[in-house]
PDB file of C-alpha atoms in Angstrom:
ATOM      1  CA  UNK R   1     -46.021  27.133 -15.477  1.00 75.00           C
ATOM      2  CA  UNK R   2     -48.859  29.520 -16.250  1.00 81.00           C
ATOM      3  CA  UNK R   3     -51.316  26.811 -17.259  1.00 77.00           C
ATOM      4  CA  UNK R   4     -50.552  24.751 -14.189  1.00 77.00           C
ATOM      5  CA  UNK R   5     -51.008  27.741 -11.852  1.00 79.00           C
ATOM      6  CA  UNK R   6     -47.420  27.656 -10.593  1.00 83.00           C
ATOM      7  CA  UNK R   7     -46.864  31.074 -12.177  1.00 88.00           C
ATOM      8  CA  UNK R   8     -49.670  33.603 -11.629  1.00 92.00           C
ATOM      9  CA  UNK R   9     -50.273  36.615 -13.869  1.00 94.00           C
ATOM     10  CA  UNK R  10     -52.036  39.527 -12.138  1.00 96.00           C
ATOM     11  CA  UNK R  11     -52.392  41.770 -15.214  1.00 97.00           C
ATOM     12  CA  UNK R  12     -51.718  41.022 -18.888  1.00 97.00           C
ATOM     13  CA  UNK R  13     -51.319  43.995 -21.230  1.00 98.00           C
ATOM     14  CA  UNK R  14     -51.891  42.641 -24.750  1.00 97.00           C
ATOM     15  CA  UNK R  15     -51.250  44.664 -27.881  1.00 96.00           C
ATOM     16  CA  UNK R  16     -53.444  43.904 -30.837  1.00 97.00           C
ATOM     17  CA  UNK R  17     -53.841  45.705 -34.187  1.00 95.00           C
ATOM     18  CA  UNK R  18     -57.626  45.941 -33.744  1.00 96.00           C
ATOM     19  CA  UNK R  19     -60.542  44.737 -31.637  1.00 97.00           C
ATOM     20  CA  UNK R  20     -64.204  45.504 -31.081  1.00 96.00           C
ATOM     21  CA  UNK R  21     -65.669  47.303 -28.046  1.00 96.00           C
ATOM     22  CA  UNK R  22     -65.925  44.004 -26.111  1.00 97.00           C
ATOM     23  CA  UNK R  23     -62.322  42.981 -26.838  1.00 96.00           C
ATOM     24  CA  UNK R  24     -62.711  40.348 -29.569  1.00 98.00           C
ATOM     25  CA  UNK R  25     -59.389  40.449 -31.380  1.00 97.00           C
ATOM     26  CA  UNK R  26     -56.967  38.731 -33.709  1.00 96.00           C
ATOM     27  CA  UNK R  27     -53.488  39.635 -34.873  1.00 95.00           C
ATOM     28  CA  UNK R  28     -54.048  39.885 -38.624  1.00 94.00           C
ATOM     29  CA  UNK R  29     -56.830  42.503 -38.996  1.00 93.00           C
ATOM     30  CA  UNK R  30     -55.675  46.122 -39.016  1.00 89.00           C
ATOM     31  CA  UNK R  31     -52.713  48.278 -40.071  1.00 90.00           C
ATOM     32  CA  UNK R  32     -50.377  46.916 -37.404  1.00 90.00           C
ATOM     33  CA  UNK R  33     -50.817  43.309 -38.516  1.00 92.00           C
ATOM     34  CA  UNK R  34     -48.599  41.054 -36.366  1.00 93.00           C
ATOM     35  CA  UNK R  35     -49.909  37.565 -37.115  1.00 94.00           C
ATOM     36  CA  UNK R  36     -50.431  34.817 -34.552  1.00 97.00           C
ATOM     37  CA  UNK R  37     -51.289  35.732 -30.971  1.00 97.00           C
ATOM     38  CA  UNK R  38     -50.232  32.267 -29.741  1.00 96.00           C
ATOM     39  CA  UNK R  39     -48.425  33.494 -26.685  1.00 95.00           C
ATOM     40  CA  UNK R  40     -50.962  36.231 -25.831  1.00 96.00           C
ATOM     41  CA  UNK R  41     -53.736  33.610 -25.960  1.00 97.00           C
ATOM     42  CA  UNK R  42     -52.260  31.849 -22.916  1.00 95.00           C
ATOM     43  CA  UNK R  43     -51.922  35.165 -21.037  1.00 96.00           C
ATOM     44  CA  UNK R  44     -55.528  36.104 -21.834  1.00 96.00           C
ATOM     45  CA  UNK R  45     -56.731  32.706 -20.658  1.00 94.00           C
ATOM     46  CA  UNK R  46     -54.948  32.802 -17.344  1.00 94.00           C
ATOM     47  CA  UNK R  47     -54.370  36.387 -16.183  1.00 96.00           C
ATOM     48  CA  UNK R  48     -56.558  37.826 -13.414  1.00 96.00           C
ATOM     49  CA  UNK R  49     -57.022  41.027 -15.414  1.00 97.00           C
ATOM     50  CA  UNK R  50     -56.612  41.376 -19.203  1.00 98.00           C
ATOM     51  CA  UNK R  51     -56.088  44.791 -20.751  1.00 98.00           C
ATOM     52  CA  UNK R  52     -56.212  45.117 -24.536  1.00 97.00           C
ATOM     53  CA  UNK R  53     -54.121  47.853 -26.191  1.00 97.00           C
ATOM     54  CA  UNK R  54     -55.276  48.654 -29.684  1.00 96.00           C
ATOM     55  CA  UNK R  55     -55.127  51.441 -32.239  1.00 94.00           C
ATOM     56  CA  UNK R  56     -58.330  50.552 -34.072  1.00 94.00           C
ATOM     57  CA  UNK R  57     -61.816  49.797 -32.719  1.00 96.00           C
ATOM     58  CA  UNK R  58     -64.002  47.756 -35.137  1.00 96.00           C
ATOM     59  CA  UNK R  59     -67.780  47.143 -35.136  1.00 96.00           C
ATOM     60  CA  UNK R  60     -69.048  44.379 -32.880  1.00 96.00           C
ATOM     61  CA  UNK R  61     -68.746  41.431 -33.250  1.00 96.00           C
ATOM     62  CA  UNK R  62     -65.212  41.199 -34.642  1.00 96.00           C
ATOM     63  CA  UNK R  63     -64.543  37.694 -35.921  1.00 93.00           C
ATOM     64  CA  UNK R  64     -62.558  35.464 -36.057  1.00 94.00           C
ATOM     65  CA  UNK R  65     -61.336  36.161 -32.539  1.00 96.00           C
ATOM     66  CA  UNK R  66     -58.079  34.730 -31.206  1.00 97.00           C
ATOM     67  CA  UNK R  67     -58.796  36.483 -27.886  1.00 97.00           C
ATOM     68  CA  UNK R  68     -62.465  36.529 -27.045  1.00 97.00           C
ATOM     69  CA  UNK R  69     -64.693  39.008 -25.236  1.00 97.00           C
ATOM     70  CA  UNK R  70     -65.252  36.891 -22.112  1.00 96.00           C
ATOM     71  CA  UNK R  71     -61.483  36.999 -21.426  1.00 97.00           C
ATOM     72  CA  UNK R  72     -61.102  40.782 -21.580  1.00 98.00           C
ATOM     73  CA  UNK R  73     -61.527  43.256 -18.697  1.00 97.00           C
ATOM     74  CA  UNK R  74     -60.408  46.576 -20.176  1.00 97.00           C
ATOM     75  CA  UNK R  75     -59.685  48.110 -23.588  1.00 98.00           C
ATOM     76  CA  UNK R  76     -57.337  51.043 -24.076  1.00 97.00           C
ATOM     77  CA  UNK R  77     -57.158  52.814 -27.415  1.00 96.00           C
ATOM     78  CA  UNK R  78     -53.687  54.078 -28.247  1.00 95.00           C
ATOM     79  CA  UNK R  79     -52.290  56.165 -31.106  1.00 94.00           C
ATOM     80  CA  UNK R  80     -49.980  53.365 -32.245  1.00 92.00           C
ATOM     81  CA  UNK R  81     -49.722  49.878 -30.860  1.00 90.00           C
ATOM     82  CA  UNK R  82     -46.372  49.095 -32.496  1.00 86.00           C
ATOM     83  CA  UNK R  83     -44.317  49.118 -35.689  1.00 83.00           C
ATOM     84  CA  UNK R  84     -45.282  46.055 -37.738  1.00 80.00           C
ATOM     85  CA  UNK R  85     -42.500  46.855 -40.222  1.00 79.00           C
ATOM     86  CA  UNK R  86     -39.938  45.776 -37.613  1.00 77.00           C
ATOM     87  CA  UNK R  87     -41.324  42.220 -37.354  1.00 77.00           C
ATOM     88  CA  UNK R  88     -38.723  39.974 -38.914  1.00 65.00           C
ATOM     89  CA  UNK R  89     -35.658  41.957 -37.893  1.00 57.00           C
ATOM     90  CA  UNK R  90     -32.616  40.629 -36.019  1.00 50.00           C
ATOM     91  CA  UNK R  91     -32.720  36.892 -35.199  1.00 48.00           C
ATOM     92  CA  UNK R  92     -35.449  36.200 -37.779  1.00 53.00           C
ATOM     93  CA  UNK R  93     -33.714  37.869 -40.727  1.00 60.00           C
ATOM     94  CA  UNK R  94     -33.188  35.961 -44.005  1.00 68.00           C
ATOM     95  CA  UNK R  95     -29.483  35.515 -44.286  1.00 74.00           C
ATOM     96  CA  UNK R  96     -27.169  36.136 -47.238  1.00 81.00           C
ATOM     97  CA  UNK R  97     -24.096  35.230 -45.207  1.00 83.00           C
ATOM     98  CA  UNK R  98     -22.109  32.562 -47.096  1.00 89.00           C
ATOM     99  CA  UNK R  99     -21.073  30.798 -43.901  1.00 90.00           C
ATOM    100  CA  UNK R 100     -24.676  30.579 -42.649  1.00 89.00           C
ATOM    101  CA  UNK R 101     -25.848  29.371 -46.046  1.00 91.00           C
ATOM    102  CA  UNK R 102     -23.160  26.662 -46.035  1.00 93.00           C
ATOM    103  CA  UNK R 103     -24.247  25.503 -42.597  1.00 93.00           C
ATOM    104  CA  UNK R 104     -27.903  25.524 -43.760  1.00 92.00           C
ATOM    105  CA  UNK R 105     -27.097  23.461 -46.847  1.00 93.00           C
ATOM    106  CA  UNK R 106     -25.268  20.890 -44.696  1.00 95.00           C
ATOM    107  CA  UNK R 107     -28.197  20.702 -42.259  1.00 95.00           C
ATOM    108  CA  UNK R 108     -30.586  20.134 -45.192  1.00 95.00           C
ATOM    109  CA  UNK R 109     -28.358  17.281 -46.379  1.00 96.00           C
ATOM    110  CA  UNK R 110     -28.517  15.722 -42.935  1.00 97.00           C
ATOM    111  CA  UNK R 111     -32.316  15.900 -42.944  1.00 97.00           C
ATOM    112  CA  UNK R 112     -32.562  14.319 -46.419  1.00 97.00           C
ATOM    113  CA  UNK R 113     -30.366  11.392 -45.366  1.00 97.00           C
ATOM    114  CA  UNK R 114     -31.816  10.962 -41.882  1.00 96.00           C
ATOM    115  CA  UNK R 115     -34.634   8.547 -42.679  1.00 96.00           C
ATOM    116  CA  UNK R 116     -37.252  11.080 -41.559  1.00 97.00           C
ATOM    117  CA  UNK R 117     -37.346  12.871 -44.924  1.00 97.00           C
ATOM    118  CA  UNK R 118     -40.328  11.137 -46.454  1.00 97.00           C
ATOM    119  CA  UNK R 119     -43.896  11.819 -47.534  1.00 98.00           C
ATOM    120  CA  UNK R 120     -45.910  13.367 -44.697  1.00 97.00           C
ATOM    121  CA  UNK R 121     -42.975  14.386 -42.462  1.00 98.00           C
ATOM    122  CA  UNK R 122     -43.192  17.446 -40.203  1.00 98.00           C
ATOM    123  CA  UNK R 123     -40.653  20.149 -39.500  1.00 97.00           C
ATOM    124  CA  UNK R 124     -39.744  23.305 -37.633  1.00 96.00           C
ATOM    125  CA  UNK R 125     -36.902  25.780 -37.945  1.00 91.00           C
ATOM    126  CA  UNK R 126     -35.903  28.141 -35.137  1.00 77.00           C
ATOM    127  CA  UNK R 127     -34.596  31.691 -35.270  1.00 73.00           C
ATOM    128  CA  UNK R 128     -31.150  32.488 -36.517  1.00 71.00           C
ATOM    129  CA  UNK R 129     -29.937  32.921 -40.088  1.00 78.00           C
ATOM    130  CA  UNK R 130     -28.679  29.392 -40.667  1.00 81.00           C
ATOM    131  CA  UNK R 131     -31.611  27.555 -39.137  1.00 80.00           C
ATOM    132  CA  UNK R 132     -34.173  29.663 -41.048  1.00 80.00           C
ATOM    133  CA  UNK R 133     -32.266  29.206 -44.331  1.00 86.00           C
ATOM    134  CA  UNK R 134     -32.613  25.389 -44.123  1.00 91.00           C
ATOM    135  CA  UNK R 135     -36.129  25.719 -45.446  1.00 90.00           C
ATOM    136  CA  UNK R 136     -34.885  27.291 -48.650  1.00 88.00           C
ATOM    137  CA  UNK R 137     -32.572  24.348 -49.406  1.00 91.00           C
ATOM    138  CA  UNK R 138     -35.259  21.729 -48.702  1.00 93.00           C
ATOM    139  CA  UNK R 139     -37.532  22.966 -51.518  1.00 93.00           C
ATOM    140  CA  UNK R 140     -35.494  21.492 -54.383  1.00 92.00           C
ATOM    141  CA  UNK R 141     -34.968  18.269 -52.459  1.00 95.00           C
ATOM    142  CA  UNK R 142     -38.722  17.939 -51.789  1.00 96.00           C
ATOM    143  CA  UNK R 143     -39.534  18.553 -55.445  1.00 96.00           C
ATOM    144  CA  UNK R 144     -36.961  16.119 -56.806  1.00 95.00           C
ATOM    145  CA  UNK R 145     -38.221  13.346 -54.509  1.00 96.00           C
ATOM    146  CA  UNK R 146     -41.901  14.304 -54.808  1.00 96.00           C
ATOM    147  CA  UNK R 147     -42.196  14.684 -51.046  1.00 97.00           C
ATOM    148  CA  UNK R 148     -44.649  16.906 -49.188  1.00 98.00           C
ATOM    149  CA  UNK R 149     -44.671  17.757 -45.483  1.00 98.00           C
ATOM    150  CA  UNK R 150     -47.880  17.322 -43.534  1.00 98.00           C
ATOM    151  CA  UNK R 151     -47.187  20.422 -41.439  1.00 98.00           C
ATOM    152  CA  UNK R 152     -44.626  22.960 -40.362  1.00 97.00           C
ATOM    153  CA  UNK R 153     -44.756  24.124 -36.751  1.00 97.00           C
ATOM    154  CA  UNK R 154     -43.717  26.959 -34.487  1.00 93.00           C
ATOM    155  CA  UNK R 155     -42.621  30.381 -35.565  1.00 91.00           C
ATOM    156  CA  UNK R 156     -43.694  30.620 -39.205  1.00 94.00           C
ATOM    157  CA  UNK R 157     -41.576  32.458 -41.792  1.00 90.00           C
ATOM    158  CA  UNK R 158     -41.995  33.738 -45.345  1.00 89.00           C
ATOM    159  CA  UNK R 159     -40.133  30.738 -46.728  1.00 89.00           C
ATOM    160  CA  UNK R 160     -42.511  28.332 -45.003  1.00 93.00           C
ATOM    161  CA  UNK R 161     -45.471  30.288 -46.378  1.00 94.00           C
ATOM    162  CA  UNK R 162     -43.911  30.076 -49.813  1.00 93.00           C
ATOM    163  CA  UNK R 163     -43.591  26.277 -49.591  1.00 95.00           C
ATOM    164  CA  UNK R 164     -47.167  26.071 -48.280  1.00 97.00           C
ATOM    165  CA  UNK R 165     -48.539  28.110 -51.150  1.00 97.00           C
ATOM    166  CA  UNK R 166     -46.559  25.974 -53.611  1.00 97.00           C
ATOM    167  CA  UNK R 167     -48.193  22.836 -52.124  1.00 97.00           C
ATOM    168  CA  UNK R 168     -45.068  21.423 -50.493  1.00 97.00           C
ATOM    169  CA  UNK R 169     -46.266  21.938 -46.918  1.00 98.00           C
ATOM    170  CA  UNK R 170     -49.901  21.047 -46.394  1.00 98.00           C
ATOM    171  CA  UNK R 171     -50.570  22.982 -43.167  1.00 98.00           C
ATOM    172  CA  UNK R 172     -48.816  25.618 -41.048  1.00 98.00           C
ATOM    173  CA  UNK R 173     -49.296  25.558 -37.256  1.00 98.00           C
ATOM    174  CA  UNK R 174     -48.377  29.057 -36.237  1.00 98.00           C
ATOM    175  CA  UNK R 175     -47.681  30.049 -32.600  1.00 97.00           C
ATOM    176  CA  UNK R 176     -45.732  33.164 -33.628  1.00 94.00           C
ATOM    177  CA  UNK R 177     -45.474  34.839 -37.039  1.00 93.00           C
ATOM    178  CA  UNK R 178     -41.806  35.659 -37.662  1.00 89.00           C
ATOM    179  CA  UNK R 179     -42.292  38.176 -40.426  1.00 88.00           C
ATOM    180  CA  UNK R 180     -44.927  40.271 -42.221  1.00 89.00           C
ATOM    181  CA  UNK R 181     -45.442  37.660 -44.980  1.00 91.00           C
ATOM    182  CA  UNK R 182     -46.378  35.063 -42.370  1.00 92.00           C
ATOM    183  CA  UNK R 183     -48.680  37.503 -40.615  1.00 93.00           C
ATOM    184  CA  UNK R 184     -50.531  38.297 -43.818  1.00 93.00           C
ATOM    185  CA  UNK R 185     -50.695  34.621 -44.800  1.00 95.00           C
ATOM    186  CA  UNK R 186     -52.604  33.882 -41.654  1.00 94.00           C
ATOM    187  CA  UNK R 187     -55.431  36.048 -42.892  1.00 92.00           C
ATOM    188  CA  UNK R 188     -55.652  34.571 -46.419  1.00 95.00           C
ATOM    189  CA  UNK R 189     -54.655  30.877 -46.161  1.00 97.00           C
ATOM    190  CA  UNK R 190     -57.225  28.618 -44.490  1.00 97.00           C
ATOM    191  CA  UNK R 191     -54.606  25.944 -43.792  1.00 98.00           C
ATOM    192  CA  UNK R 192     -52.368  28.418 -42.054  1.00 98.00           C
ATOM    193  CA  UNK R 193     -53.638  27.750 -38.538  1.00 98.00           C
ATOM    194  CA  UNK R 194     -53.097  29.833 -35.400  1.00 98.00           C
ATOM    195  CA  UNK R 195     -52.324  27.791 -32.243  1.00 98.00           C
ATOM    196  CA  UNK R 196     -51.713  28.817 -28.665  1.00 97.00           C
ATOM    197  CA  UNK R 197     -48.399  28.292 -26.873  1.00 95.00           C
ATOM    198  CA  UNK R 198     -50.231  25.769 -24.713  1.00 94.00           C
ATOM    199  CA  UNK R 199     -51.170  23.681 -27.730  1.00 96.00           C
ATOM    200  CA  UNK R 200     -47.748  24.238 -29.269  1.00 97.00           C
ATOM    201  CA  UNK R 201     -45.398  22.958 -26.612  1.00 95.00           C
ATOM    202  CA  UNK R 202     -46.876  22.545 -23.109  1.00 92.00           C
ATOM    203  CA  UNK R 203     -45.748  19.106 -21.964  1.00 86.00           C
ATOM    204  CA  UNK R 204     -48.412  19.224 -19.248  1.00 86.00           C
ATOM    205  CA  UNK R 205     -51.292  19.776 -21.674  1.00 87.00           C
ATOM    206  CA  UNK R 206     -53.567  17.035 -23.039  1.00 90.00           C
ATOM    207  CA  UNK R 207     -51.887  17.284 -26.418  1.00 91.00           C
ATOM    208  CA  UNK R 208     -48.824  19.280 -27.493  1.00 95.00           C
ATOM    209  CA  UNK R 209     -48.071  19.659 -31.209  1.00 97.00           C
ATOM    210  CA  UNK R 210     -44.306  19.250 -30.636  1.00 97.00           C
ATOM    211  CA  UNK R 211     -44.933  15.584 -29.866  1.00 96.00           C
ATOM    212  CA  UNK R 212     -45.815  15.100 -33.541  1.00 96.00           C
ATOM    213  CA  UNK R 213     -42.618  16.742 -34.785  1.00 97.00           C
ATOM    214  CA  UNK R 214     -40.149  14.772 -36.938  1.00 98.00           C
ATOM    215  CA  UNK R 215     -37.381  17.319 -37.565  1.00 97.00           C
ATOM    216  CA  UNK R 216     -36.381  20.543 -35.838  1.00 96.00           C
ATOM    217  CA  UNK R 217     -33.435  22.821 -36.750  1.00 95.00           C
ATOM    218  CA  UNK R 218     -32.380  25.169 -33.961  1.00 93.00           C
ATOM    219  CA  UNK R 219     -29.713  27.789 -33.451  1.00 90.00           C
ATOM    220  CA  UNK R 220     -27.271  28.269 -30.541  1.00 92.00           C
ATOM    221  CA  UNK R 221     -25.012  30.856 -28.910  1.00 93.00           C
ATOM    222  CA  UNK R 222     -22.993  28.218 -27.111  1.00 95.00           C
ATOM    223  CA  UNK R 223     -22.755  24.427 -27.279  1.00 96.00           C
ATOM    224  CA  UNK R 224     -20.636  22.412 -24.868  1.00 96.00           C
ATOM    225  CA  UNK R 225     -18.972  19.008 -24.945  1.00 95.00           C
ATOM    226  CA  UNK R 226     -22.048  17.449 -23.298  1.00 96.00           C
ATOM    227  CA  UNK R 227     -24.242  18.864 -26.104  1.00 96.00           C
ATOM    228  CA  UNK R 228     -25.908  21.328 -23.712  1.00 97.00           C
ATOM    229  CA  UNK R 229     -27.103  24.424 -25.575  1.00 96.00           C
ATOM    230  CA  UNK R 230     -27.217  28.054 -24.559  1.00 96.00           C
ATOM    231  CA  UNK R 231     -29.490  30.178 -26.743  1.00 93.00           C
ATOM    232  CA  UNK R 232     -30.125  32.982 -24.287  1.00 94.00           C
ATOM    233  CA  UNK R 233     -26.957  34.693 -23.054  1.00 93.00           C
ATOM    234  CA  UNK R 234     -23.579  35.632 -24.504  1.00 89.00           C
ATOM    235  CA  UNK R 235     -20.287  34.487 -22.975  1.00 84.00           C
ATOM    236  CA  UNK R 236     -20.473  37.650 -20.796  1.00 88.00           C
ATOM    237  CA  UNK R 237     -23.844  36.665 -19.312  1.00 90.00           C
ATOM    238  CA  UNK R 238     -25.736  39.438 -21.111  1.00 93.00           C
ATOM    239  CA  UNK R 239     -29.108  38.474 -22.602  1.00 93.00           C
ATOM    240  CA  UNK R 240     -28.684  38.260 -26.352  1.00 88.00           C
ATOM    241  CA  UNK R 241     -31.437  35.939 -27.535  1.00 82.00           C
ATOM    242  CA  UNK R 242     -34.730  34.304 -26.661  1.00 84.00           C
ATOM    243  CA  UNK R 243     -35.531  30.673 -25.836  1.00 88.00           C
ATOM    244  CA  UNK R 244     -38.996  30.290 -27.312  1.00 87.00           C
ATOM    245  CA  UNK R 245     -39.708  26.594 -27.811  1.00 90.00           C
ATOM    246  CA  UNK R 246     -36.035  25.591 -28.077  1.00 93.00           C
ATOM    247  CA  UNK R 247     -35.881  23.074 -25.240  1.00 93.00           C
ATOM    248  CA  UNK R 248     -39.453  21.828 -25.851  1.00 94.00           C
ATOM    249  CA  UNK R 249     -38.962  21.005 -29.557  1.00 95.00           C
ATOM    250  CA  UNK R 250     -35.478  19.587 -28.984  1.00 95.00           C
ATOM    251  CA  UNK R 251     -36.702  16.939 -26.562  1.00 95.00           C
ATOM    252  CA  UNK R 252     -39.939  16.188 -28.400  1.00 95.00           C
ATOM    253  CA  UNK R 253     -38.699  16.014 -32.001  1.00 96.00           C
ATOM    254  CA  UNK R 254     -37.497  12.736 -33.446  1.00 97.00           C
ATOM    255  CA  UNK R 255     -34.469  14.529 -34.964  1.00 97.00           C
ATOM    256  CA  UNK R 256     -33.005  17.640 -33.334  1.00 96.00           C
ATOM    257  CA  UNK R 257     -30.321  19.526 -35.236  1.00 96.00           C
ATOM    258  CA  UNK R 258     -28.396  22.458 -33.718  1.00 95.00           C
ATOM    259  CA  UNK R 259     -26.722  24.780 -36.238  1.00 93.00           C
ATOM    260  CA  UNK R 260     -24.043  27.316 -35.330  1.00 92.00           C
ATOM    261  CA  UNK R 261     -20.624  28.520 -36.567  1.00 92.00           C
ATOM    262  CA  UNK R 262     -17.521  27.397 -34.689  1.00 93.00           C
ATOM    263  CA  UNK R 263     -16.605  31.038 -33.891  1.00 92.00           C
ATOM    264  CA  UNK R 264     -18.470  34.353 -33.730  1.00 88.00           C
ATOM    265  CA  UNK R 265     -16.259  37.416 -33.685  1.00 85.00           C
ATOM    266  CA  UNK R 266     -13.326  35.540 -32.115  1.00 89.00           C
ATOM    267  CA  UNK R 267     -15.656  34.095 -29.446  1.00 91.00           C
ATOM    268  CA  UNK R 268     -15.932  30.308 -29.628  1.00 94.00           C
ATOM    269  CA  UNK R 269     -19.371  28.703 -29.950  1.00 94.00           C
ATOM    270  CA  UNK R 270     -18.083  25.296 -28.820  1.00 95.00           C
ATOM    271  CA  UNK R 271     -17.082  25.440 -25.149  1.00 95.00           C
ATOM    272  CA  UNK R 272     -16.330  23.069 -22.253  1.00 96.00           C
ATOM    273  CA  UNK R 273     -19.430  24.206 -20.348  1.00 96.00           C
ATOM    274  CA  UNK R 274     -22.198  26.539 -21.493  1.00 94.00           C
ATOM    275  CA  UNK R 275     -22.772  29.584 -19.341  1.00 93.00           C
ATOM    276  CA  UNK R 276     -26.546  29.166 -19.366  1.00 94.00           C
ATOM    277  CA  UNK R 277     -28.052  25.799 -20.065  1.00 96.00           C
ATOM    278  CA  UNK R 278     -31.348  26.207 -21.875  1.00 94.00           C
ATOM    279  CA  UNK R 279     -31.562  22.865 -23.666  1.00 95.00           C
ATOM    280  CA  UNK R 280     -29.868  19.905 -21.950  1.00 95.00           C
ATOM    281  CA  UNK R 281     -27.708  17.651 -24.079  1.00 94.00           C
ATOM    282  CA  UNK R 282     -29.802  14.681 -23.040  1.00 89.00           C
ATOM    283  CA  UNK R 283     -32.665  16.054 -25.153  1.00 80.00           C
TER     284      UNK R 283
END
């Protein structure tokens, strides 16, 4: 919507750990390292006014720059741009829950037997304990079959970085770093590549990376009998999650797997009709 001009942004306030006096910035230099600025890159490219909020001004020119000087109108120095230690909390936690680990193991078995688990495949895992844990179970299966993935896409996690550094995933295409390990990896690994949200999943762009995706594992708050998925609101209509690239990856990937428990705190996950349809069952 932003790229097409249907949705206009008057002012974008973008927090970055550091930048120079002209606004050149990335997300992995400075104390408040946050990783990929994939979503901010689209805002910076399309907003009428771009305001950078940073806690550290560096000598000009600051490079590499995810957001470049000719996109920036104003720079505001603040005492603290954010708490990087809280990146990776909540939905992007690494689970130790036995139920979520069982679901993750089952999803990994589905992937292995799907026909897409072969040399050079590509993958993405969404937020949520079970979907993130799938990556952990794939490592042994990749080693035993001598299989390497060409790339992992989307929100990048510590487990994906681990597989990349072990040589099991050749490249990481990072639109959003899900934890501090991923954020730090972006600075040190040349094949950990930052991409914009436009390159990641904009169906109207000249080339979206999701169209090259073989397998995606996604979470859900509700799933109905028509396979529609709600990942945004609880059964009471209150916002409890975020969509991200859920619907984009589900429709573009060759194999889309939704993982969720049958019940959460006496509230069923499987329902007749989802309250909020984020990802249609047809995808």
